[in-house]
Amino acid sequence: MDYRFSDAIANTPKSFIREILKLTQSDNIISFAGGLPNSALFPVDAIRHAAEHVLSRDGRNTLQYSTTEGHAPLRAWIAERYARHGMNVAPEQVLITNGSQQALDLLGKVFLNPGDAVALENPSYLGAIQAFRLFRPQFHSATLSTDGIDVAELQAVMRQHQCRFFYGIPNFQNPTGLSYSATTRQQLATMLQQEQQLMIEDDPYGALRFSGSSLPPVAALAPEQVVMLGSFSKVCAPGMRLGWMVAPAPVLAQLAVAKQAADLHSGYFSQRVLYQYLQDNNLDEHISQISHAYQQQQQAMVAALQQHLPPGIAHTTPEGGMFLWLTLPKHWSATDLFHIAVRHGVAFVPGEPFFADASQRHHLRMSYCTVDVATIHTGVQRLAAAMAEYAAQLPQHSKETQ
Ligand SMILES: Cc1ncc(COP(=O)(O)O)c(C=O)c1O
């Protein structure tokens, strides 16, 4: 049978990460490649209690269809929480989604026609690039550095290409771990207001801060210009598949239409269980346990990198989140290094697919959250051995020009 697939799906490559992770599924490999939270920290017993509670008290309703926008008390709980960022969010502005990944798909449906321009950070979250790619846009990137997005460059890019929106992750970005400074946030908010441009502010990691002080979301500074995405995946459990969007009323109305067409509503049972969990437990205490564990793991990884890696390799040291980003000498290929590293029993994610134009090959992403401190040390030693082997086999010329 000759299956005649749509141009959109035929032109969307399979997830590179999923493909390479297949190579790392052996017990002998220490994997820094996954983007998963640490399952040892999932609140299994509390979720079980919550599930029993809703089933025994209100089982028939809990298993029924529900509203597209989501369980009203859960929307109210989320809206309330934004007060801590000085934001005045109404429950009606919150739309519950199947994780923030679904939010990206719905935003593509609502805002993108084929050929439209989208502005991204360079590099950006691979899953967003993939979700938007189905709508066949043109991607244009602006530089991301230790202060965050280069606002002047972004402004020029958005003007030149008349971008539909800018997609950015201001807190502990995936893949780099970088965050926007207070000044960058303010400049970005002002630019969005002046240019009447839209930002999709994706924030699955902001609550996982283990040092420094928290900074306002861009949405707090330019509420009309920003659709904010949040998720319970990294602060509770990704298997619940629950996230949300906060959007200005006219945008939310269109998103609700797209959501209704996609799936009617997110799992009502999951929403009820999660809401019960949030009633019976203190999420902030749970988040501080997660952040504390990730901090210890990150410190172990940074110490091991500094002890074992050869000179000429830089890494970020984020104040939270799940990832570190390594920058190798310019002539190295992280994908070639990956294959050697797997032979040495360690895995990471090569950075190339995080660049929409695949333009940079000399970076890699390391996640520390699922590996214990002692194993992190061994994994980094293996990585250093793989780098030594890789460097030794490079042609003499490129070694000299590093
Ligand atoms: C930046 C970013 N956005 C969105 C997602 C999707 O997360 P979820 O759909 O589980 O909320 C992820 C997952 O890793 C992510 O890193």
Coordinates of C-alpha atoms and ligand atoms in Angstrom, one line a residue:
M1 CA 0.0 0.0 0.0
D2 CA 1.3 3.4 -0.9
Y3 CA 0.3 5.6 2.1
R4 CA -0.1 9.2 0.9
F5 CA 0.9 11.1 4.0
S6 CA 0.4 14.9 4.3
D7 CA 3.3 17.2 3.3
A8 CA 3.3 18.4 6.9
I9 CA 4.0 15.0 8.5
A10 CA 6.2 13.8 5.7
N11 CA 8.5 16.9 6.2
T12 CA 8.7 16.5 10.0
P13 CA 11.6 14.4 11.0
K14 CA 11.3 11.8 13.7
S15 CA 12.5 13.0 17.1
F16 CA 16.3 12.8 17.0
I17 CA 16.4 12.3 20.8
R18 CA 14.1 9.4 20.7
E19 CA 16.2 7.8 18.0
I20 CA 19.5 8.2 19.8
L21 CA 18.1 7.3 23.2
K22 CA 17.5 3.8 21.7
L23 CA 21.3 3.4 21.6
T24 CA 21.5 4.2 25.3
Q25 CA 19.0 1.7 26.7
S26 CA 21.5 -0.7 28.2
D27 CA 22.2 -1.2 31.9
N28 CA 25.9 -0.5 31.3
I29 CA 25.4 3.0 30.1
I30 CA 25.2 6.0 32.5
S31 CA 22.7 8.3 30.8
F32 CA 22.8 12.0 31.1
A33 CA 20.7 12.1 28.0
G34 CA 17.1 11.9 29.2
G35 CA 15.0 14.9 29.9
L36 CA 12.9 13.1 32.5
P37 CA 12.4 14.2 36.1
N38 CA 13.7 11.8 38.8
S39 CA 10.9 9.3 39.4
A40 CA 12.2 8.6 43.0
L41 CA 10.7 12.0 43.8
F42 CA 7.2 11.4 42.5
P43 CA 4.6 11.7 45.3
V44 CA 3.2 8.1 44.6
D45 CA 1.5 7.6 48.0
A46 CA -0.1 11.0 48.1
I47 CA -1.4 10.6 44.5
R48 CA -2.8 7.2 45.5
H49 CA -4.6 8.7 48.4
A50 CA -6.0 11.5 46.2
A51 CA -7.2 9.0 43.6
E52 CA -8.9 6.9 46.3
H53 CA -10.5 10.0 47.7
V54 CA -12.0 11.3 44.5
L55 CA -13.2 7.8 43.4
S56 CA -14.8 7.0 46.7
R57 CA -16.4 10.4 47.2
D58 CA -17.5 11.3 43.6
G59 CA -16.6 8.4 41.4
R60 CA -19.3 8.7 38.8
N61 CA -18.7 12.4 38.1
T62 CA -14.9 11.9 38.2
L63 CA -15.2 9.4 35.4
Q64 CA -17.5 11.5 33.2
Y65 CA -16.7 13.9 30.3
S66 CA -16.0 17.4 31.4
T67 CA -15.4 21.0 30.1
T68 CA -12.8 21.9 27.5
E69 CA -11.2 24.7 29.6
G70 CA -10.6 22.3 32.5
H71 CA -11.7 21.6 36.1
A72 CA -12.7 25.0 37.5
P73 CA -11.1 24.6 40.9
L74 CA -7.8 23.6 39.4
R75 CA -7.9 26.6 37.1
A76 CA -8.6 28.8 40.1
W77 CA -5.7 27.2 42.0
I78 CA -3.3 28.0 39.1
A79 CA -4.6 31.5 38.6
E80 CA -4.2 32.2 42.4
R81 CA -0.6 31.1 42.4
Y82 CA 0.4 33.9 39.9
A83 CA -0.2 36.4 42.7
R84 CA 3.2 35.5 44.1
H85 CA 4.7 37.0 40.8
G86 CA 2.5 40.1 41.2
M87 CA 0.2 38.9 38.5
N88 CA -3.5 39.3 38.5
V89 CA -4.7 36.3 36.6
A90 CA -8.4 35.4 36.4
P91 CA -9.4 31.7 36.5
E92 CA -11.1 32.3 33.1
Q93 CA -7.7 33.1 31.6
V94 CA -6.4 29.6 32.4
L95 CA -6.8 26.7 29.9
I96 CA -5.8 23.2 31.2
T97 CA -3.8 21.2 28.6
N98 CA -2.2 17.8 28.2
G99 CA 1.2 19.0 29.4
S100 CA 2.7 22.1 27.9
Q101 CA 3.6 20.0 24.8
Q102 CA -0.1 20.2 23.8
A103 CA -0.1 23.9 24.4
L104 CA 2.6 24.2 21.7
D105 CA 0.5 22.3 19.2
L106 CA -2.6 24.3 20.0
L107 CA -0.7 27.6 19.6
G108 CA 0.6 26.4 16.2
K109 CA -3.0 25.7 15.2
V110 CA -4.2 29.1 16.3
F111 CA -1.4 31.3 15.0
L112 CA 0.4 29.7 12.1
N113 CA -0.2 29.4 8.4
P114 CA 2.3 27.6 6.2
G115 CA 5.2 29.9 5.5
D116 CA 4.6 32.2 8.5
A117 CA 7.7 33.3 10.4
V118 CA 8.4 32.2 14.0
A119 CA 11.2 33.7 16.2
L120 CA 13.2 31.3 18.4
E121 CA 16.1 31.4 20.9
N122 CA 19.2 29.9 19.4
P123 CA 19.3 27.1 20.5
S124 CA 15.6 26.3 21.4
Y125 CA 13.6 23.4 22.9
L126 CA 13.6 20.6 20.4
G127 CA 10.0 19.6 21.2
A128 CA 8.7 23.1 20.3
I129 CA 10.6 23.1 17.0
Q130 CA 9.0 19.8 16.2
A131 CA 5.5 20.8 17.3
F132 CA 5.6 24.1 15.3
R133 CA 7.3 22.4 12.3
L134 CA 4.0 20.5 11.6
F135 CA 2.5 23.9 10.6
R136 CA 5.3 24.5 8.1
P137 CA 6.6 27.9 9.4
Q138 CA 10.0 29.6 8.6
F139 CA 12.1 29.7 11.8
H140 CA 14.3 32.7 12.6
S141 CA 16.6 32.7 15.6
A142 CA 18.2 35.3 17.8
T143 CA 21.2 34.8 20.0
L144 CA 20.8 33.4 23.5
S145 CA 23.6 34.2 26.0
T146 CA 24.2 34.3 29.7
D147 CA 21.8 37.3 30.1
G148 CA 19.1 35.7 28.0
I149 CA 17.8 36.6 24.5
D150 CA 19.5 39.4 22.6
V151 CA 16.5 41.8 22.5
A152 CA 17.9 44.1 19.9
E153 CA 18.6 41.2 17.5
L154 CA 15.2 39.7 18.3
Q155 CA 13.5 43.0 17.5
A156 CA 15.2 43.2 14.1
V157 CA 14.4 39.6 13.3
M158 CA 10.7 40.0 14.2
R159 CA 10.4 43.2 12.2
Q160 CA 12.3 41.9 9.2
H161 CA 10.3 38.6 8.9
Q162 CA 7.0 39.8 10.4
C163 CA 7.1 37.0 12.9
R164 CA 3.8 35.6 14.3
F165 CA 5.4 35.2 17.7
F166 CA 8.6 34.7 19.6
Y167 CA 8.9 31.4 21.5
G168 CA 11.2 31.6 24.6
I169 CA 12.0 29.9 27.9
P170 CA 13.3 32.6 30.3
N171 CA 13.9 30.2 33.2
F172 CA 16.6 27.4 33.1
Q173 CA 16.1 26.9 29.5
N174 CA 16.0 23.5 27.8
P175 CA 18.7 22.8 26.5
T176 CA 21.1 25.3 28.0
G177 CA 19.9 25.9 31.5
L178 CA 20.3 29.7 30.8
S179 CA 17.9 32.3 32.3
Y180 CA 17.1 35.9 31.3
S181 CA 18.4 38.6 33.6
A182 CA 16.0 41.2 35.1
T183 CA 17.1 43.8 32.6
T184 CA 16.6 41.4 29.6
R185 CA 13.0 40.7 30.8
Q186 CA 12.2 44.3 31.1
Q187 CA 13.8 45.2 27.7
L188 CA 11.9 42.3 26.1
A189 CA 8.6 43.3 27.6
T190 CA 9.1 46.9 26.4
M191 CA 10.1 45.7 22.9
L192 CA 7.0 43.4 22.7
Q193 CA 4.7 46.3 23.8
Q194 CA 6.3 48.8 21.4
E195 CA 6.2 46.4 18.4
Q196 CA 2.8 44.9 19.4
Q197 CA 4.4 41.5 19.1
L198 CA 3.4 38.2 20.9
M199 CA 5.6 36.0 23.0
I200 CA 5.0 32.4 24.0
E201 CA 6.7 32.2 27.4
D202 CA 7.3 28.5 28.3
D203 CA 8.0 28.0 32.0
P204 CA 8.2 24.4 33.0
Y205 CA 11.3 24.8 35.1
G206 CA 10.9 28.2 36.9
A207 CA 9.8 26.7 40.2
L208 CA 12.9 24.5 40.3
R209 CA 15.2 27.3 41.5
F210 CA 17.9 26.2 44.0
S211 CA 19.9 29.4 44.2
G212 CA 19.6 33.1 43.4
S213 CA 16.3 35.0 43.6
S214 CA 13.3 34.5 41.4
L215 CA 12.7 37.0 38.6
P216 CA 9.3 38.2 37.2
P217 CA 7.9 36.3 34.2
V218 CA 7.8 38.5 31.1
A219 CA 4.0 37.9 31.3
A220 CA 4.0 40.0 34.5
L221 CA 5.6 42.9 32.7
A222 CA 3.6 42.7 29.4
P223 CA 0.4 40.7 30.1
E224 CA -1.3 41.6 26.8
Q225 CA 1.7 40.5 24.8
V226 CA 2.4 37.1 26.4
V227 CA 0.8 33.6 26.4
M228 CA 2.3 31.8 29.4
L229 CA 2.7 28.1 29.6
G230 CA 3.0 26.1 32.8
S231 CA 3.3 22.4 33.6
F232 CA 2.9 20.0 36.5
S233 CA 5.3 17.6 34.8
K234 CA 8.5 18.7 36.5
V235 CA 7.0 19.7 39.9
C236 CA 4.7 16.7 40.4
A237 CA 4.5 14.0 37.7
P238 CA 4.6 14.0 33.9
G239 CA 2.5 10.9 33.6
M240 CA -0.5 13.0 34.8
R241 CA -0.1 14.9 31.5
L242 CA -1.3 18.2 32.9
G243 CA -0.2 21.7 32.1
W244 CA -1.8 25.0 31.4
M245 CA -1.8 28.2 29.4
V246 CA -2.6 31.7 30.6
A247 CA -3.7 33.9 27.8
P248 CA -5.5 37.2 27.1
A249 CA -9.2 36.6 26.6
P250 CA -9.4 36.8 22.8
V251 CA -6.5 34.3 22.4
L252 CA -7.9 31.9 25.0
A253 CA -11.2 31.8 23.2
Q254 CA -9.5 30.6 20.0
L255 CA -7.3 28.2 21.9
A256 CA -10.4 26.6 23.5
V257 CA -11.8 26.0 20.0
A258 CA -8.6 24.3 18.9
K259 CA -8.5 22.3 22.1
Q260 CA -12.1 21.2 21.7
A261 CA -11.4 19.9 18.2
A262 CA -8.2 18.2 19.4
D263 CA -9.5 16.2 22.4
L264 CA -12.6 17.8 23.9
H265 CA -10.7 18.2 27.2
S266 CA -7.7 16.9 29.2
G267 CA -8.3 13.8 31.3
Y268 CA -10.8 14.8 33.9
F269 CA -9.8 12.0 36.2
S270 CA -6.2 13.2 36.2
Q271 CA -7.4 16.8 36.8
R272 CA -9.5 15.7 39.8
V273 CA -6.8 13.6 41.3
L274 CA -4.2 16.3 40.9
Y275 CA -6.5 18.9 42.4
Q276 CA -7.2 16.7 45.4
Y277 CA -3.5 16.1 45.8
L278 CA -3.0 19.9 45.8
Q279 CA -5.6 20.3 48.5
D280 CA -4.2 17.6 50.8
N281 CA -0.4 18.4 50.3
N282 CA 1.9 21.4 50.3
L283 CA 3.2 21.6 46.7
D284 CA 5.9 24.2 47.7
E285 CA 7.4 21.7 50.2
H286 CA 7.4 19.1 47.6
I287 CA 9.1 21.4 45.1
S288 CA 11.8 22.3 47.7
Q289 CA 12.6 18.6 48.1
I290 CA 13.0 18.3 44.3
S291 CA 15.1 21.4 44.1
H292 CA 17.3 20.4 46.9
A293 CA 18.0 16.9 45.3
Y294 CA 18.7 18.5 41.9
Q295 CA 21.0 21.0 43.5
Q296 CA 23.1 18.3 45.1
Q297 CA 23.2 16.4 41.7
Q298 CA 24.1 19.6 39.8
Q299 CA 26.9 20.4 42.2
A300 CA 28.3 16.9 41.9
M301 CA 28.2 17.2 38.1
V302 CA 29.9 20.6 38.0
A303 CA 32.6 19.4 40.4
A304 CA 33.3 16.3 38.3
L305 CA 33.3 18.3 35.0
Q306 CA 35.8 20.7 36.5
Q307 CA 38.0 17.9 37.8
H308 CA 38.0 15.6 34.7
L309 CA 37.3 17.5 31.5
P310 CA 40.1 18.7 29.3
P311 CA 40.7 22.5 29.0
G312 CA 38.8 24.3 26.3
I313 CA 35.4 22.9 27.3
A314 CA 32.9 25.4 28.8
H315 CA 29.7 24.6 30.7
T316 CA 26.8 26.6 32.1
T317 CA 26.1 26.5 35.9
P318 CA 22.4 27.3 36.1
E319 CA 20.6 28.3 39.3
G320 CA 17.9 25.7 38.8
G321 CA 16.3 23.4 36.4
M322 CA 17.5 20.1 35.0
F323 CA 20.2 20.7 32.4
L324 CA 23.8 21.8 31.8
W325 CA 25.1 22.8 28.4
L326 CA 28.6 22.0 27.3
T327 CA 30.4 23.9 24.6
L328 CA 33.2 22.0 22.9
P329 CA 36.0 23.3 20.7
K330 CA 34.5 24.6 17.5
H331 CA 35.7 21.9 15.3
W332 CA 34.3 19.0 17.4
S333 CA 31.1 17.2 16.5
A334 CA 29.1 16.3 19.5
T335 CA 27.3 13.6 17.4
D336 CA 30.6 11.9 16.6
L337 CA 31.6 12.2 20.2
F338 CA 28.3 10.7 21.3
H339 CA 29.0 7.4 19.4
I340 CA 32.4 7.1 21.2
A341 CA 30.9 8.1 24.5
V342 CA 28.3 5.3 24.2
R343 CA 31.2 2.8 23.8
H344 CA 32.7 4.2 27.0
G345 CA 29.4 3.7 28.7
V346 CA 28.0 7.2 29.0
A347 CA 25.4 9.1 27.0
F348 CA 24.3 12.8 26.6
V349 CA 22.3 14.6 23.9
P350 CA 24.2 16.1 21.1
G351 CA 23.2 19.8 20.7
E352 CA 22.6 20.0 16.9
P353 CA 18.8 19.3 16.8
F354 CA 18.2 22.2 19.3
F355 CA 19.3 24.6 16.5
A356 CA 16.3 25.0 14.1
D357 CA 18.8 25.3 11.2
A358 CA 21.1 22.6 12.7
S359 CA 23.9 25.2 12.4
Q360 CA 26.0 24.3 15.5
R361 CA 27.5 20.9 16.1
H362 CA 29.8 21.6 19.0
H363 CA 27.5 21.6 22.0
L364 CA 25.8 18.9 24.1
R365 CA 23.2 18.7 26.8
M366 CA 23.6 16.9 30.1
S367 CA 20.8 16.2 32.5
Y368 CA 21.8 15.4 36.1
C369 CA 18.4 14.7 37.7
T370 CA 18.1 10.9 37.2
V371 CA 21.6 9.9 38.2
D372 CA 22.9 9.7 41.8
V373 CA 25.9 11.6 43.0
A374 CA 28.4 8.7 42.9
T375 CA 27.3 7.6 39.5
I376 CA 27.5 11.2 38.2
H377 CA 31.2 11.2 39.0
T378 CA 31.9 7.9 37.2
G379 CA 29.8 9.0 34.2
V380 CA 31.8 12.3 33.9
Q381 CA 35.1 10.3 34.1
R382 CA 33.9 8.1 31.2
L383 CA 32.9 11.2 29.3
A384 CA 36.4 12.6 29.8
A385 CA 37.9 9.4 28.5
A386 CA 35.6 9.5 25.4
M387 CA 36.7 13.1 24.8
A388 CA 40.4 12.1 25.0
E389 CA 39.8 9.3 22.5
Y390 CA 37.9 11.7 20.2
A391 CA 40.5 14.4 20.3
A392 CA 43.3 11.9 19.6
Q393 CA 41.6 10.7 16.4
L394 CA 40.9 14.2 15.0
P395 CA 43.1 15.1 12.0
Q396 CA 46.2 17.1 13.1
H397 CA 45.1 20.2 11.2
S398 CA 41.9 20.6 13.2
K399 CA 43.7 19.9 16.5
E400 CA 46.0 22.8 15.7
T401 CA 43.2 25.2 14.8
Q402 CA 41.0 24.4 17.9
Ligands
LIG1 C1 10.8 23.7 27.5 C2 9.8 22.6 27.6 N1 8.6 22.9 27.2 C3 7.6 21.9 27.2 C4 7.9 20.6 27.6 C5 6.8 19.6 27.6 O1 6.5 19.2 28.9 P1 5.1 18.7 29.3 O2 4.3 18.4 28.1 O3 5.4 17.4 30.1 O4 4.5 19.7 30.2 C6 9.2 20.3 28.0 C7 9.6 18.9 28.4 O5 10.7 18.6 28.6 C8 10.2 21.3 28.0 O6 11.5 21.1 28.3

